[in-house]
Amino acid sequence: MLKDYLRLHFIVLLWGFTAILGKLISVPPVELVFWRTLLAAAGLAVLLIVRRQPWRVAGTEALKMLGIGVLVAAHWITFFLAARLSSVSVCLAGLATLALWTSLLEPLVLWRRVRPYEVGLGLLTMVGLYLVSQAELDQMAGLLVAIVSAGLSALFSVFNSKLVKRHTPFQLTLYEMTGACLSIVLFMPVYGHYFTEGQGLQLAWQGYDWLWLLLLAGVCTVYAFSSSVELMKRISAFVVNLTINLEPVYGILLAVLMYTLHIPGFGQEKLSTGFYLGTVVILLSVLIHPVLDQWMKRRQRQAEAVDVLVG
């Protein structure tokens, strides 16, 4: 069991490393996500074939998953753009608002009641964001883009919560990676003409881009995802989700390590006390959320059991 927990933390560490890779890869965010989704889709297709698992789904279901892939592409593009516009730490601080976005979007999409404790944690997150933004005014653009990226992530996660009941995670990811890749291909003519300042598309790899892209698609996407699914057979979903909340922590620690090692592009990671205080507040709200959620569900089950006995 200890081996499984260590492996789970290693997977979350890999996900925290994606922002670092976004800094190291010279390819612009749109082209970067194109390569990531293309390589990830190809890797997942090979994985399904090797494991002899079914990949075909009904036409309407396929369209839904391909559509969610558009949201995935938008999330990753804004995520890597935020890492370019600011430091990795500021980017991950904005991404930590995922729980807040989920608490707002899930009731709207799934038509469930708003949970008061989630609203309270959302307000706590806003306090943390205020501290971060006051401390790092020069990186406000990156912080705002990261917050939008977190919202997109929350949105496709909520939609996935409905589809995952009908399809395997591998099928979902394959179709979503394909949808993300196709949406970028369709967007590329407009992007190349209006958003590249006359430079056109920059799809060519430079230096070690090929290595970082293979790590991003193969290790941080295909391997990390398939391993997390396999671990959920032995570790509860609650423990997995609680550990995933540590992704911003691992990412920020890795960014500080890059700064300490004087890696080019990571000079901005020496941040003020106000930033770290705000980040601690955000992460505190993120870590408290699953604990309160589990406690409330347990209370509800106990109340229902009492009602049955009384009735």
Short mmCIF file of C-alpha atoms in Angstrom, two decimals:
data_model
loop_
_atom_site.label_atom_id
_atom_site.label_comp_id
_atom_site.label_asym_id
_atom_site.label_seq_id
_atom_site.Cartn_x
_atom_site.Cartn_y
_atom_site.Cartn_z
CA MET A 1 0.00 0.00 0.00
CA LEU A 2 2.87 2.40 0.79
CA LYS A 3 4.22 1.81 -2.72
CA ASP A 4 0.84 2.83 -4.17
CA TYR A 5 0.77 6.07 -2.15
CA LEU A 6 4.29 6.96 -3.21
CA ARG A 7 3.38 6.27 -6.82
CA LEU A 8 0.30 8.50 -6.51
CA HIS A 9 2.38 11.38 -5.18
CA PHE A 10 4.84 10.87 -8.04
CA ILE A 11 1.95 11.20 -10.53
CA VAL A 12 0.77 14.44 -8.91
CA LEU A 13 4.37 15.66 -9.01
CA LEU A 14 4.38 15.00 -12.77
CA TRP A 15 1.19 17.05 -13.20
CA GLY A 16 2.80 19.88 -11.23
CA PHE A 17 5.77 19.64 -13.61
CA THR A 18 3.63 20.55 -16.65
CA ALA A 19 3.93 24.30 -15.94
CA ILE A 20 7.71 23.88 -15.79
CA LEU A 21 7.67 22.17 -19.18
CA GLY A 22 5.52 25.00 -20.52
CA LYS A 23 8.35 27.36 -19.63
CA LEU A 24 11.07 25.14 -21.12
CA ILE A 25 9.36 24.50 -24.48
CA SER A 26 9.99 27.29 -27.00
CA VAL A 27 6.90 26.50 -29.09
CA PRO A 28 4.06 29.07 -28.50
CA PRO A 29 1.06 27.94 -26.36
CA VAL A 30 -1.33 27.10 -29.25
CA GLU A 31 1.25 25.08 -31.16
CA LEU A 32 2.41 23.48 -27.90
CA VAL A 33 -1.10 22.22 -27.08
CA PHE A 34 -1.48 20.96 -30.66
CA TRP A 35 1.60 18.77 -30.29
CA ARG A 36 0.59 17.67 -26.78
CA THR A 37 -2.91 16.59 -27.81
CA LEU A 38 -1.71 14.95 -31.04
CA LEU A 39 0.99 12.93 -29.31
CA ALA A 40 -1.28 12.09 -26.35
CA ALA A 41 -4.11 10.90 -28.64
CA ALA A 42 -1.68 8.73 -30.60
CA GLY A 43 -0.24 7.31 -27.39
CA LEU A 44 -3.68 6.53 -25.96
CA ALA A 45 -4.75 4.84 -29.21
CA VAL A 46 -1.69 2.61 -29.05
CA LEU A 47 -2.39 1.88 -25.37
CA LEU A 48 -5.99 0.81 -26.10
CA ILE A 49 -4.86 -1.41 -28.98
CA VAL A 50 -2.13 -3.06 -26.91
CA ARG A 51 -4.54 -3.68 -24.02
CA ARG A 52 -7.23 -4.80 -26.48
CA GLN A 53 -9.78 -2.46 -24.92
CA PRO A 54 -12.80 -1.13 -26.87
CA TRP A 55 -12.52 2.41 -28.20
CA ARG A 56 -15.63 2.84 -30.35
CA VAL A 57 -18.67 4.65 -28.91
CA ALA A 58 -22.06 5.80 -30.24
CA GLY A 59 -22.06 8.80 -32.58
CA THR A 60 -23.84 11.22 -30.22
CA GLU A 61 -21.59 10.26 -27.31
CA ALA A 62 -18.51 10.70 -29.49
CA LEU A 63 -19.65 14.20 -30.45
CA LYS A 64 -20.13 15.13 -26.78
CA MET A 65 -16.62 13.98 -25.90
CA LEU A 66 -15.09 15.69 -28.94
CA GLY A 67 -16.89 18.89 -27.87
CA ILE A 68 -15.46 18.65 -24.36
CA GLY A 69 -12.08 18.30 -26.05
CA VAL A 70 -12.49 21.90 -27.26
CA LEU A 71 -12.71 23.01 -23.62
CA VAL A 72 -9.63 20.92 -22.80
CA ALA A 73 -7.68 22.65 -25.58
CA ALA A 74 -8.78 26.09 -24.36
CA HIS A 75 -7.81 25.18 -20.79
CA TRP A 76 -4.31 24.04 -21.75
CA ILE A 77 -3.69 26.99 -24.06
CA THR A 78 -4.63 29.49 -21.36
CA PHE A 79 -2.63 27.49 -18.79
CA PHE A 80 0.59 27.61 -20.79
CA LEU A 81 -0.09 31.23 -21.78
CA ALA A 82 -0.39 32.13 -18.09
CA ALA A 83 2.97 30.45 -17.43
CA ARG A 84 4.51 32.60 -20.18
CA LEU A 85 2.88 35.85 -19.00
CA SER A 86 3.93 35.39 -15.37
CA SER A 87 5.98 33.13 -13.19
CA VAL A 88 5.12 29.46 -12.74
CA SER A 89 4.21 30.14 -9.11
CA VAL A 90 1.69 32.85 -10.01
CA CYS A 91 0.25 30.60 -12.72
CA LEU A 92 -0.27 27.74 -10.25
CA ALA A 93 -1.75 30.09 -7.65
CA GLY A 94 -4.44 31.04 -10.16
CA LEU A 95 -4.96 27.39 -11.08
CA ALA A 96 -5.63 26.61 -7.41
CA THR A 97 -9.01 28.35 -7.79
CA LEU A 98 -10.28 25.16 -9.44
CA ALA A 99 -12.30 24.21 -6.34
CA LEU A 100 -13.96 27.63 -6.28
CA TRP A 101 -14.96 27.36 -9.95
CA THR A 102 -16.28 23.82 -9.41
CA SER A 103 -18.44 24.95 -6.48
CA LEU A 104 -20.00 27.61 -8.72
CA LEU A 105 -20.35 25.63 -11.97
CA GLU A 106 -21.42 22.21 -10.66
CA PRO A 107 -24.80 23.39 -9.28
CA LEU A 108 -25.55 25.16 -12.58
CA VAL A 109 -24.63 22.24 -14.85
CA LEU A 110 -25.82 19.33 -12.68
CA TRP A 111 -28.83 21.17 -11.19
CA ARG A 112 -27.94 20.45 -7.57
CA ARG A 113 -28.17 22.61 -4.47
CA VAL A 114 -25.45 25.13 -3.69
CA ARG A 115 -23.37 23.95 -0.71
CA PRO A 116 -22.84 26.80 1.81
CA TYR A 117 -19.43 25.50 2.93
CA GLU A 118 -18.22 25.57 -0.68
CA VAL A 119 -19.27 29.21 -0.96
CA GLY A 120 -17.37 29.94 2.26
CA LEU A 121 -14.24 28.25 0.93
CA GLY A 122 -14.68 30.16 -2.31
CA LEU A 123 -14.64 33.44 -0.36
CA LEU A 124 -11.49 32.27 1.43
CA THR A 125 -9.93 31.62 -1.98
CA MET A 126 -10.82 35.16 -3.05
CA VAL A 127 -8.96 36.49 0.01
CA GLY A 128 -5.91 34.51 -1.05
CA LEU A 129 -6.17 35.81 -4.61
CA TYR A 130 -6.40 39.37 -3.29
CA LEU A 131 -3.17 38.88 -1.33
CA VAL A 132 -1.45 37.38 -4.39
CA SER A 133 -2.64 40.12 -6.73
CA GLN A 134 -1.63 42.90 -4.32
CA ALA A 135 1.81 41.37 -3.93
CA GLU A 136 2.44 40.75 -7.66
CA LEU A 137 0.72 43.57 -9.58
CA ASP A 138 3.24 43.26 -12.42
CA GLN A 139 2.07 39.68 -13.05
CA MET A 140 -1.68 40.37 -12.90
CA ALA A 141 -2.23 39.39 -16.56
CA GLY A 142 -0.79 35.91 -15.99
CA LEU A 143 -2.81 35.49 -12.80
CA LEU A 144 -6.10 36.43 -14.53
CA VAL A 145 -5.42 34.08 -17.46
CA ALA A 146 -4.62 31.27 -14.98
CA ILE A 147 -7.94 31.90 -13.19
CA VAL A 148 -9.77 31.63 -16.54
CA SER A 149 -7.84 28.41 -17.22
CA ALA A 150 -8.99 27.00 -13.88
CA GLY A 151 -12.60 27.85 -14.79
CA LEU A 152 -12.31 25.99 -18.11
CA SER A 153 -10.81 23.01 -16.29
CA ALA A 154 -13.68 22.99 -13.80
CA LEU A 155 -16.23 23.18 -16.62
CA PHE A 156 -14.96 20.18 -18.57
CA SER A 157 -14.48 18.25 -15.31
CA VAL A 158 -18.15 18.77 -14.43
CA PHE A 159 -19.22 17.60 -17.89
CA ASN A 160 -16.91 14.60 -17.58
CA SER A 161 -18.52 13.63 -14.27
CA LYS A 162 -21.64 12.75 -16.26
CA LEU A 163 -19.89 10.94 -19.14
CA VAL A 164 -17.49 8.89 -17.00
CA LYS A 165 -20.46 6.85 -15.77
CA ARG A 166 -21.07 5.58 -19.31
CA HIS A 167 -17.54 5.27 -20.70
CA THR A 168 -14.10 4.16 -19.55
CA PRO A 169 -11.59 6.89 -18.68
CA PHE A 170 -9.37 5.77 -21.57
CA GLN A 171 -12.19 6.18 -24.08
CA LEU A 172 -13.03 9.61 -22.69
CA THR A 173 -9.46 10.81 -22.83
CA LEU A 174 -8.84 9.46 -26.34
CA TYR A 175 -11.87 11.26 -27.80
CA GLU A 176 -11.20 14.44 -25.82
CA MET A 177 -7.55 14.58 -26.92
CA THR A 178 -8.71 14.03 -30.49
CA GLY A 179 -11.36 16.76 -30.17
CA ALA A 180 -8.81 19.14 -28.67
CA CYS A 181 -6.34 18.46 -31.48
CA LEU A 182 -8.96 18.85 -34.23
CA SER A 183 -10.27 22.11 -32.73
CA ILE A 184 -6.77 23.57 -32.76
CA VAL A 185 -6.26 22.47 -36.37
CA LEU A 186 -9.49 24.27 -37.35
CA PHE A 187 -8.44 27.35 -35.36
CA MET A 188 -4.92 27.50 -36.78
CA PRO A 189 -5.72 29.47 -40.03
CA VAL A 190 -7.42 32.22 -37.98
CA TYR A 191 -4.75 32.09 -35.29
CA GLY A 192 -1.88 32.21 -37.80
CA HIS A 193 -3.39 35.20 -39.64
CA TYR A 194 -4.59 37.38 -36.76
CA PHE A 195 -2.74 36.38 -33.56
CA THR A 196 0.89 35.72 -34.48
CA GLU A 197 1.92 39.28 -35.34
CA GLY A 198 2.81 38.28 -38.89
CA GLN A 199 5.13 35.45 -37.84
CA GLY A 200 2.71 32.67 -38.80
CA LEU A 201 2.58 29.26 -37.17
CA GLN A 202 5.66 28.08 -35.28
CA LEU A 203 5.29 24.31 -35.31
CA ALA A 204 8.98 23.50 -35.68
CA TRP A 205 10.79 22.17 -32.63
CA GLN A 206 13.99 23.82 -31.42
CA GLY A 207 16.74 22.47 -29.24
CA TYR A 208 15.35 20.08 -26.65
CA ASP A 209 11.69 20.81 -27.48
CA TRP A 210 11.28 17.26 -28.79
CA LEU A 211 12.34 15.85 -25.41
CA TRP A 212 10.11 18.18 -23.36
CA LEU A 213 7.11 17.53 -25.64
CA LEU A 214 7.54 13.76 -25.41
CA LEU A 215 7.74 14.06 -21.62
CA LEU A 216 4.65 16.27 -21.57
CA ALA A 217 2.53 14.02 -23.80
CA GLY A 218 3.91 10.61 -22.91
CA VAL A 219 4.79 10.87 -19.22
CA CYS A 220 2.69 13.76 -17.85
CA THR A 221 -0.43 12.89 -19.87
CA VAL A 222 -0.66 9.25 -21.03
CA TYR A 223 1.40 7.56 -18.29
CA ALA A 224 0.17 9.75 -15.41
CA PHE A 225 -3.47 9.40 -16.40
CA SER A 226 -3.43 5.64 -16.99
CA SER A 227 -1.52 5.07 -13.74
CA SER A 228 -3.95 7.19 -11.70
CA VAL A 229 -6.87 5.16 -13.05
CA GLU A 230 -5.10 1.91 -12.20
CA LEU A 231 -4.33 3.12 -8.65
CA MET A 232 -8.01 3.93 -8.03
CA LYS A 233 -8.65 0.17 -7.98
CA ARG A 234 -6.79 0.04 -4.65
CA ILE A 235 -6.98 3.60 -3.29
CA SER A 236 -10.24 5.40 -2.59
CA ALA A 237 -11.31 8.26 -4.85
CA PHE A 238 -11.32 10.58 -1.81
CA VAL A 239 -7.63 9.95 -1.11
CA VAL A 240 -6.76 10.34 -4.81
CA ASN A 241 -8.58 13.68 -5.09
CA LEU A 242 -7.10 14.94 -1.84
CA THR A 243 -3.60 14.15 -3.12
CA ILE A 244 -4.27 15.81 -6.50
CA ASN A 245 -4.98 19.05 -4.60
CA LEU A 246 -1.25 19.12 -3.82
CA GLU A 247 -0.41 19.71 -7.52
CA PRO A 248 0.04 23.50 -7.08
CA VAL A 249 2.27 22.88 -4.04
CA TYR A 250 4.53 20.51 -5.97
CA GLY A 251 4.56 22.85 -8.96
CA ILE A 252 5.59 25.86 -6.88
CA LEU A 253 8.32 23.84 -5.12
CA LEU A 254 9.64 22.71 -8.51
CA ALA A 255 9.59 26.31 -9.77
CA VAL A 256 11.59 27.45 -6.71
CA LEU A 257 14.05 24.59 -7.38
CA MET A 258 14.45 25.77 -10.99
CA TYR A 259 15.15 29.29 -9.74
CA THR A 260 17.69 27.98 -7.22
CA LEU A 261 19.47 26.05 -9.97
CA HIS A 262 19.54 29.23 -12.12
CA ILE A 263 17.65 27.59 -15.00
CA PRO A 264 17.04 30.21 -17.75
CA GLY A 265 13.48 31.59 -17.72
CA PHE A 266 12.87 31.03 -14.00
CA GLY A 267 14.33 34.24 -12.58
CA GLN A 268 10.90 35.54 -11.55
CA GLU A 269 10.28 32.79 -9.02
CA LYS A 270 11.79 34.87 -6.19
CA LEU A 271 8.45 36.28 -5.02
CA SER A 272 7.33 38.47 -2.16
CA THR A 273 6.02 37.39 1.24
CA GLY A 274 2.53 38.58 0.28
CA PHE A 275 2.46 36.16 -2.64
CA TYR A 276 3.37 33.15 -0.52
CA LEU A 277 0.88 34.15 2.20
CA GLY A 278 -1.88 34.40 -0.41
CA THR A 279 -0.87 31.06 -1.93
CA VAL A 280 -1.03 29.38 1.50
CA VAL A 281 -4.56 30.75 1.99
CA ILE A 282 -5.64 29.44 -1.46
CA LEU A 283 -4.12 26.01 -0.87
CA LEU A 284 -5.68 25.87 2.61
CA SER A 285 -9.13 26.37 1.09
CA VAL A 286 -8.40 23.73 -1.56
CA LEU A 287 -7.26 21.13 0.99
CA ILE A 288 -10.13 21.81 3.41
CA HIS A 289 -12.76 21.32 0.68
CA PRO A 290 -12.57 17.50 0.28
CA VAL A 291 -12.39 17.03 4.06
CA LEU A 292 -15.57 19.04 4.62
CA ASP A 293 -17.24 17.34 1.66
CA GLN A 294 -16.54 13.89 3.08
CA TRP A 295 -17.72 14.99 6.56
CA MET A 296 -21.00 16.42 5.21
CA LYS A 297 -21.72 13.26 3.21
CA ARG A 298 -21.10 11.12 6.30
CA ARG A 299 -23.50 13.27 8.33
CA GLN A 300 -26.11 12.98 5.60
CA ARG A 301 -25.80 9.18 5.55
CA GLN A 302 -26.14 9.07 9.36
CA ALA A 303 -29.23 11.30 9.23
CA GLU A 304 -30.80 9.08 6.57
CA ALA A 305 -30.06 5.98 8.67
CA VAL A 306 -31.75 7.59 11.70
CA ASP A 307 -34.80 8.48 9.60
CA VAL A 308 -35.09 4.86 8.45
CA LEU A 309 -34.92 3.58 12.05
CA VAL A 310 -37.47 6.13 13.27
CA GLY A 311 -39.77 5.45 10.33
#
